């Protein structure tokens, strides 16, 4: 589906719509409706279950969204967190200098200074993308943070946080005690980040207020040995920086063992890159051949990163590979800057033999971008001939259907209970729905329209199972269970629904590290 088509479906079905829509909208801000929020929450739960599940010493916390100026001064955001902005003298339109050049086919512009971008713009003599006049200004650095007057006196400056990561660094000293002074220590945060993007675009892809899910792993750089053998054979579709420099555009599949062979990528990094890939492929269900791991070179990566691979997924609605997450090796940059800035010693000495600043590995993930990714990759239109239809029986709507084939554990409603005839079967349907709710299953009981139309609506919002209650249910307690993707239907006692569906409603977790066996007592 194209972006506009997807957004139109999103609006119609209560997934997402522009914020302040009745005032004409506010660029880069979107509201989630019940269906979108349901998917977003399930995605966040699946993310936490996977990444916090990587180690027993990893925790989810919720720091404040607002940070005092001293924090962003130390982190480097006050100085460096800027894009190059150009404005049109004729129509007043603003655009990012690098994006303008990229749209005209100029490559390798990421990380260039405003001056270098200005020289390229002059060389190309580009017109304003809105009015067509050749009246673009010289690029100037534009800081992307939203500044706030903090407190009634208005004298203190604060900022909406530009990334959730900062909350983890600020909480490190506190969490060091909570985590019983052990490394690795993982601090995960799921929450809003705010950026005054020059050119917000592509709906959930470049927003001004968006949700990140980030895990900061603090570790001893001389002793961080996650069980690499568990990923050694994992196939990683890598596009290395050196290969890109030589003109490669397609990834080359290497195993995690091959990736660490040259010694420039440490095993702990490859281990987490493999686990991140598995999350996209095995938890979100993105096709393996649409994922690539793109390494950023020194010029492109953020000032704090030593190793940086973006996790990119090919999305048809956005015309190609897009960054949906990343793995950043940030070294000791963050703790050292906040240690200096706050005057707090953030070094640790867990063994009593060596005092050092922990290093940080950051696994970052854009929640909104992945809600979009789930729609792009799992929404399908099926013509009747392409349905397998073991159960494409009389109740099914004829003609094409739109189907959101989400993994069942990411669907907001897990079971729809449909009374065949509203007047006769609603009471029984409610009774069955209540029993399922008591077992922790998210249930809806849609009442209006024919059963076929109700199936179609539930297919569109991703509900994986539909239960139909009819005259026979009143006699023998059995119902029809319809499976969304195959439309297969089976008859079973209502009491068996939960056990039939429950296993599919739990997101996968990474295997727990083996617990060392206690030595046998003689
Ligand atoms: N803590 C590291 C960090 O913030 P980033 O690459 O700037 O790194 C991480 O952002 C992730 O956040 C991206 O991979 C993307 O998924 C998401 N993201 C970044 N900017 C965004 C925006 N304007 N709108 C929506 N998602 C965004």
mmCIF file of N, CA and C in Angstrom, residues 435-518:
data_model
loop_
_atom_site.group_PDB
_atom_site.id
_atom_site.type_symbol
_atom_site.label_atom_id
_atom_site.label_comp_id
_atom_site.label_asym_id
_atom_site.label_seq_id
_atom_site.Cartn_x
_atom_site.Cartn_y
_atom_site.Cartn_z
ATOM 1 N N UNK A 435 -15.967 -15.146 30.198
ATOM 2 C CA UNK A 435 -15.108 -16.252 30.642
ATOM 3 C C UNK A 435 -13.710 -16.105 30.042
ATOM 4 N N UNK A 436 -13.641 -15.682 28.766
ATOM 5 C CA UNK A 436 -12.321 -15.498 28.130
ATOM 6 C C UNK A 436 -11.574 -14.335 28.774
ATOM 7 N N UNK A 437 -12.293 -13.240 29.053
ATOM 8 C CA UNK A 437 -11.642 -12.070 29.693
ATOM 9 C C UNK A 437 -11.055 -12.472 31.039
ATOM 10 N N UNK A 438 -11.799 -13.289 31.780
ATOM 11 C CA UNK A 438 -11.295 -13.714 33.095
ATOM 12 C C UNK A 438 -9.975 -14.465 32.966
ATOM 13 N N UNK A 439 -9.728 -15.021 31.767
ATOM 14 C CA UNK A 439 -8.476 -15.751 31.557
ATOM 15 C C UNK A 439 -7.406 -14.864 30.906
ATOM 16 N N UNK A 440 -7.629 -13.551 30.938
ATOM 17 C CA UNK A 440 -6.611 -12.596 30.471
ATOM 18 C C UNK A 440 -6.605 -12.382 28.966
ATOM 19 N N UNK A 441 -7.644 -12.815 28.269
ATOM 20 C CA UNK A 441 -7.680 -12.657 26.809
ATOM 21 C C UNK A 441 -8.466 -11.382 26.468
ATOM 22 N N UNK A 442 -7.950 -10.591 25.494
ATOM 23 C CA UNK A 442 -8.629 -9.349 25.101
ATOM 24 C C UNK A 442 -9.743 -9.687 24.113
ATOM 25 N N UNK A 443 -10.987 -9.393 24.506
ATOM 26 C CA UNK A 443 -12.139 -9.846 23.721
ATOM 27 C C UNK A 443 -13.015 -8.658 23.319
ATOM 28 N N UNK A 444 -13.550 -8.717 22.105
ATOM 29 C CA UNK A 444 -14.568 -7.744 21.682
ATOM 30 C C UNK A 444 -15.817 -8.526 21.305
ATOM 31 N N UNK A 445 -16.975 -7.896 21.472
ATOM 32 C CA UNK A 445 -18.232 -8.546 21.056
ATOM 33 C C UNK A 445 -18.936 -7.608 20.074
ATOM 34 N N UNK A 446 -18.537 -7.632 18.786
ATOM 35 C CA UNK A 446 -19.189 -6.748 17.824
ATOM 36 C C UNK A 446 -20.595 -7.253 17.513
ATOM 37 N N UNK A 447 -21.553 -6.301 17.506
ATOM 38 C CA UNK A 447 -22.953 -6.722 17.389
ATOM 39 C C UNK A 447 -23.577 -6.339 16.050
ATOM 40 N N UNK A 448 -23.116 -5.230 15.468
ATOM 41 C CA UNK A 448 -23.841 -4.748 14.287
ATOM 42 C C UNK A 448 -23.332 -5.396 12.998
ATOM 43 N N UNK A 449 -24.173 -5.399 11.997
ATOM 44 C CA UNK A 449 -23.895 -5.908 10.639
ATOM 45 C C UNK A 449 -23.920 -7.438 10.598
ATOM 46 N N UNK A 450 -23.866 -7.948 9.359
ATOM 47 C CA UNK A 450 -23.906 -9.402 9.169
ATOM 48 C C UNK A 450 -22.617 -10.011 9.720
ATOM 49 N N UNK A 451 -22.645 -11.321 9.960
ATOM 50 C CA UNK A 451 -21.430 -11.977 10.457
ATOM 51 C C UNK A 451 -20.289 -11.797 9.453
ATOM 52 N N UNK A 452 -20.595 -11.898 8.157
ATOM 53 C CA UNK A 452 -19.560 -11.732 7.129
ATOM 54 C C UNK A 452 -18.880 -10.371 7.239
ATOM 55 N N UNK A 453 -19.703 -9.318 7.405
ATOM 56 C CA UNK A 453 -19.144 -7.948 7.510
ATOM 57 C C UNK A 453 -18.334 -7.814 8.793
ATOM 58 N N UNK A 454 -18.808 -8.461 9.859
ATOM 59 C CA UNK A 454 -18.064 -8.374 11.123
ATOM 60 C C UNK A 454 -16.715 -9.109 11.007
ATOM 61 N N UNK A 455 -16.708 -10.256 10.327
ATOM 62 C CA UNK A 455 -15.422 -10.947 10.081
ATOM 63 C C UNK A 455 -14.490 -9.998 9.343
ATOM 64 N N UNK A 456 -15.035 -9.341 8.297
ATOM 65 C CA UNK A 456 -14.195 -8.483 7.446
ATOM 66 C C UNK A 456 -13.596 -7.355 8.282
ATOM 67 N N UNK A 457 -14.407 -6.754 9.149
ATOM 68 C CA UNK A 457 -13.905 -5.643 9.968
ATOM 69 C C UNK A 457 -12.827 -6.132 10.939
ATOM 70 N N UNK A 458 -13.061 -7.294 11.532
ATOM 71 C CA UNK A 458 -12.059 -7.828 12.476
ATOM 72 C C UNK A 458 -10.769 -8.197 11.742
ATOM 73 N N UNK A 459 -10.893 -8.711 10.497
ATOM 74 C CA UNK A 459 -9.688 -9.031 9.702
ATOM 75 C C UNK A 459 -8.853 -7.782 9.499
ATOM 76 N N UNK A 460 -9.530 -6.668 9.248
ATOM 77 C CA UNK A 460 -8.832 -5.417 8.936
ATOM 78 C C UNK A 460 -8.076 -4.867 10.144
ATOM 79 N N UNK A 461 -8.569 -5.116 11.352
ATOM 80 C CA UNK A 461 -7.855 -4.607 12.539
ATOM 81 C C UNK A 461 -7.008 -5.708 13.193
ATOM 82 N N UNK A 462 -6.877 -6.840 12.503
ATOM 83 C CA UNK A 462 -5.888 -7.842 12.908
ATOM 84 C C UNK A 462 -6.339 -8.872 13.926
ATOM 85 N N UNK A 463 -7.626 -8.918 14.264
ATOM 86 C CA UNK A 463 -8.083 -9.888 15.277
ATOM 87 C C UNK A 463 -7.838 -11.316 14.773
ATOM 88 N N UNK A 464 -7.030 -12.102 15.481
ATOM 89 C CA UNK A 464 -6.635 -13.406 14.909
ATOM 90 C C UNK A 464 -7.717 -14.493 14.985
ATOM 91 N N UNK A 465 -8.642 -14.368 15.942
ATOM 92 C CA UNK A 465 -9.648 -15.425 16.090
ATOM 93 C C UNK A 465 -11.051 -14.820 16.225
ATOM 94 N N UNK A 466 -12.023 -15.486 15.578
ATOM 95 C CA UNK A 466 -13.423 -15.077 15.747
ATOM 96 C C UNK A 466 -14.217 -16.308 16.165
ATOM 97 N N UNK A 467 -15.082 -16.119 17.142
ATOM 98 C CA UNK A 467 -15.912 -17.220 17.655
ATOM 99 C C UNK A 467 -17.353 -16.860 17.327
ATOM 100 N N UNK A 468 -18.068 -17.747 16.648
ATOM 101 C CA UNK A 468 -19.461 -17.451 16.338
ATOM 102 C C UNK A 468 -20.390 -18.287 17.219
ATOM 103 N N UNK A 469 -21.358 -17.573 17.805
ATOM 104 C CA UNK A 469 -22.326 -18.199 18.707
ATOM 105 C C UNK A 469 -23.646 -18.302 17.950
ATOM 106 N N UNK A 470 -24.205 -19.523 17.855
ATOM 107 C CA UNK A 470 -25.435 -19.701 17.084
ATOM 108 C C UNK A 470 -26.415 -20.591 17.842
ATOM 109 N N UNK A 471 -27.436 -21.042 17.144
ATOM 110 C CA UNK A 471 -28.490 -21.833 17.808
ATOM 111 C C UNK A 471 -27.899 -23.093 18.441
ATOM 112 N N UNK A 472 -26.956 -23.705 17.739
ATOM 113 C CA UNK A 472 -26.374 -24.952 18.269
ATOM 114 C C UNK A 472 -25.639 -24.712 19.596
ATOM 115 N N UNK A 473 -25.049 -23.500 19.722
ATOM 116 C CA UNK A 473 -24.335 -23.163 20.978
ATOM 117 C C UNK A 473 -25.310 -23.258 22.160
ATOM 118 N N UNK A 474 -26.534 -22.754 21.926
ATOM 119 C CA UNK A 474 -27.508 -22.749 23.027
ATOM 120 C C UNK A 474 -27.875 -24.182 23.420
ATOM 121 N N UNK A 475 -27.780 -25.084 22.433
ATOM 122 C CA UNK A 475 -28.148 -26.486 22.726
ATOM 123 C C UNK A 475 -26.997 -27.266 23.360
ATOM 124 N N UNK A 476 -25.810 -27.211 22.707
ATOM 125 C CA UNK A 476 -24.745 -28.115 23.184
ATOM 126 C C UNK A 476 -23.471 -27.399 23.654
ATOM 127 N N UNK A 477 -23.493 -26.064 23.700
ATOM 128 C CA UNK A 477 -22.329 -25.327 24.232
ATOM 129 C C UNK A 477 -21.158 -25.258 23.272
ATOM 130 N N UNK A 478 -21.325 -25.697 22.009
ATOM 131 C CA UNK A 478 -20.201 -25.589 21.062
ATOM 132 C C UNK A 478 -20.306 -24.286 20.254
ATOM 133 N N UNK A 479 -19.149 -23.843 19.742
ATOM 134 C CA UNK A 479 -19.101 -22.619 18.926
ATOM 135 C C UNK A 479 -18.256 -22.895 17.684
ATOM 136 N N UNK A 480 -18.293 -21.937 16.748
ATOM 137 C CA UNK A 480 -17.391 -22.052 15.590
ATOM 138 C C UNK A 480 -16.187 -21.147 15.846
ATOM 139 N N UNK A 481 -14.992 -21.694 15.689
ATOM 140 C CA UNK A 481 -13.772 -20.895 15.841
ATOM 141 C C UNK A 481 -13.187 -20.672 14.455
ATOM 142 N N UNK A 482 -13.079 -19.393 14.070
ATOM 143 C CA UNK A 482 -12.540 -19.067 12.733
ATOM 144 C C UNK A 482 -11.165 -18.429 12.892
ATOM 145 N N UNK A 483 -10.223 -18.937 12.080
ATOM 146 C CA UNK A 483 -8.859 -18.424 12.152
ATOM 147 C C UNK A 483 -8.693 -17.387 11.030
ATOM 148 N N UNK A 484 -8.186 -16.204 11.403
ATOM 149 C CA UNK A 484 -8.156 -15.044 10.492
ATOM 150 C C UNK A 484 -7.454 -15.309 9.154
ATOM 151 N N UNK A 485 -6.219 -15.845 9.206
ATOM 152 C CA UNK A 485 -5.419 -15.892 7.975
ATOM 153 C C UNK A 485 -5.928 -16.937 6.993
ATOM 154 N N UNK A 486 -6.264 -18.145 7.505
ATOM 155 C CA UNK A 486 -6.699 -19.221 6.615
ATOM 156 C C UNK A 486 -8.208 -19.218 6.418
ATOM 157 N N UNK A 487 -8.924 -18.527 7.260
ATOM 158 C CA UNK A 487 -10.389 -18.554 7.350
ATOM 159 C C UNK A 487 -10.912 -19.938 7.716
ATOM 160 N N UNK A 488 -10.018 -20.823 8.152
ATOM 161 C CA UNK A 488 -10.448 -22.179 8.521
ATOM 162 C C UNK A 488 -11.371 -22.097 9.731
ATOM 163 N N UNK A 489 -12.423 -22.905 9.705
ATOM 164 C CA UNK A 489 -13.365 -22.910 10.823
ATOM 165 C C UNK A 489 -13.453 -24.308 11.421
ATOM 166 N N UNK A 490 -13.591 -24.358 12.738
ATOM 167 C CA UNK A 490 -13.780 -25.658 13.376
ATOM 168 C C UNK A 490 -14.825 -25.498 14.482
ATOM 169 N N UNK A 491 -15.487 -26.602 14.792
ATOM 170 C CA UNK A 491 -16.526 -26.572 15.846
ATOM 171 C C UNK A 491 -15.914 -27.153 17.109
ATOM 172 N N UNK A 492 -16.068 -26.480 18.219
ATOM 173 C CA UNK A 492 -15.497 -27.012 19.467
ATOM 174 C C UNK A 492 -16.284 -26.474 20.655
ATOM 175 N N UNK A 493 -16.193 -27.134 21.820
ATOM 176 C CA UNK A 493 -16.876 -26.613 23.002
ATOM 177 C C UNK A 493 -16.315 -25.239 23.372
ATOM 178 N N UNK A 494 -17.174 -24.301 23.765
ATOM 179 C CA UNK A 494 -16.725 -22.945 24.110
ATOM 180 C C UNK A 494 -15.656 -22.995 25.202
ATOM 181 N N UNK A 495 -15.754 -23.970 26.078
ATOM 182 C CA UNK A 495 -14.807 -24.060 27.191
ATOM 183 C C UNK A 495 -13.384 -24.353 26.711
ATOM 184 N N UNK A 496 -13.240 -24.798 25.439
ATOM 185 C CA UNK A 496 -11.892 -25.141 24.947
ATOM 186 C C UNK A 496 -11.213 -24.004 24.176
ATOM 187 N N UNK A 497 -11.928 -22.865 23.982
ATOM 188 C CA UNK A 497 -11.350 -21.794 23.143
ATOM 189 C C UNK A 497 -10.022 -21.307 23.724
ATOM 190 N N UNK A 498 -10.032 -20.992 25.018
ATOM 191 C CA UNK A 498 -8.831 -20.397 25.631
ATOM 192 C C UNK A 498 -7.624 -21.298 25.437
ATOM 193 N N UNK A 499 -7.802 -22.600 25.677
ATOM 194 C CA UNK A 499 -6.641 -23.490 25.562
ATOM 195 C C UNK A 499 -6.200 -23.618 24.095
ATOM 196 N N UNK A 500 -7.145 -23.475 23.150
ATOM 197 C CA UNK A 500 -6.796 -23.548 21.715
ATOM 198 C C UNK A 500 -5.938 -22.367 21.288
ATOM 199 N N UNK A 501 -6.256 -21.158 21.823
ATOM 200 C CA UNK A 501 -5.623 -19.949 21.280
ATOM 201 C C UNK A 501 -4.485 -19.423 22.141
ATOM 202 N N UNK A 502 -4.442 -19.788 23.415
ATOM 203 C CA UNK A 502 -3.573 -19.091 24.374
ATOM 204 C C UNK A 502 -2.097 -19.096 23.955
ATOM 205 N N UNK A 503 -1.627 -20.246 23.487
ATOM 206 C CA UNK A 503 -0.201 -20.345 23.182
ATOM 207 C C UNK A 503 0.243 -19.296 22.139
ATOM 208 N N UNK A 504 -0.666 -18.983 21.217
ATOM 209 C CA UNK A 504 -0.303 -18.023 20.154
ATOM 210 C C UNK A 504 -0.345 -16.571 20.631
ATOM 211 N N UNK A 505 -0.828 -16.351 21.848
ATOM 212 C CA UNK A 505 -0.990 -14.977 22.332
ATOM 213 C C UNK A 505 0.183 -14.496 23.174
ATOM 214 N N UNK A 506 1.191 -15.348 23.317
ATOM 215 C CA UNK A 506 2.354 -14.975 24.131
ATOM 216 C C UNK A 506 3.535 -14.706 23.201
ATOM 217 N N UNK A 507 4.122 -13.502 23.272
ATOM 218 C CA UNK A 507 5.255 -13.226 22.368
ATOM 219 C C UNK A 507 6.462 -14.091 22.702
ATOM 220 N N UNK A 508 7.275 -14.440 21.685
ATOM 221 C CA UNK A 508 8.474 -15.243 21.952
ATOM 222 C C UNK A 508 9.454 -14.493 22.840
ATOM 223 N N UNK A 509 10.207 -15.223 23.633
ATOM 224 C CA UNK A 509 11.261 -14.640 24.478
ATOM 225 C C UNK A 509 12.583 -15.294 24.100
ATOM 226 N N UNK A 510 13.685 -14.579 24.345
ATOM 227 C CA UNK A 510 14.971 -15.242 24.049
ATOM 228 C C UNK A 510 15.180 -16.363 25.043
ATOM 229 N N UNK A 511 15.869 -17.451 24.646
ATOM 230 C CA UNK A 511 16.108 -18.518 25.625
ATOM 231 C C UNK A 511 16.913 -17.969 26.793
ATOM 232 N N UNK A 512 16.555 -18.349 28.015
ATOM 233 C CA UNK A 512 17.296 -17.874 29.196
ATOM 234 C C UNK A 512 18.681 -18.496 29.201
ATOM 235 N N UNK A 513 19.673 -17.729 29.701
ATOM 236 C CA UNK A 513 21.002 -18.335 29.835
ATOM 237 C C UNK A 513 20.913 -19.558 30.742
ATOM 238 N N UNK A 514 21.708 -20.578 30.416
ATOM 239 C CA UNK A 514 21.656 -21.815 31.206
ATOM 240 C C UNK A 514 22.024 -21.524 32.657
ATOM 241 N N UNK A 515 21.266 -22.090 33.590
ATOM 242 C CA UNK A 515 21.572 -21.914 35.011
ATOM 243 C C UNK A 515 22.605 -22.967 35.382
ATOM 244 N N UNK A 516 23.755 -22.535 35.946
ATOM 245 C CA UNK A 516 24.767 -23.533 36.300
ATOM 246 C C UNK A 516 24.203 -24.538 37.305
ATOM 247 N N UNK A 517 24.469 -25.813 37.071
ATOM 248 C CA UNK A 517 23.951 -26.851 37.965
ATOM 249 C C UNK A 517 24.780 -26.874 39.249
ATOM 250 N N UNK A 518 24.091 -27.004 40.375
ATOM 251 C CA UNK A 518 24.821 -27.120 41.652
ATOM 252 C C UNK A 518 25.558 -28.457 41.668
#
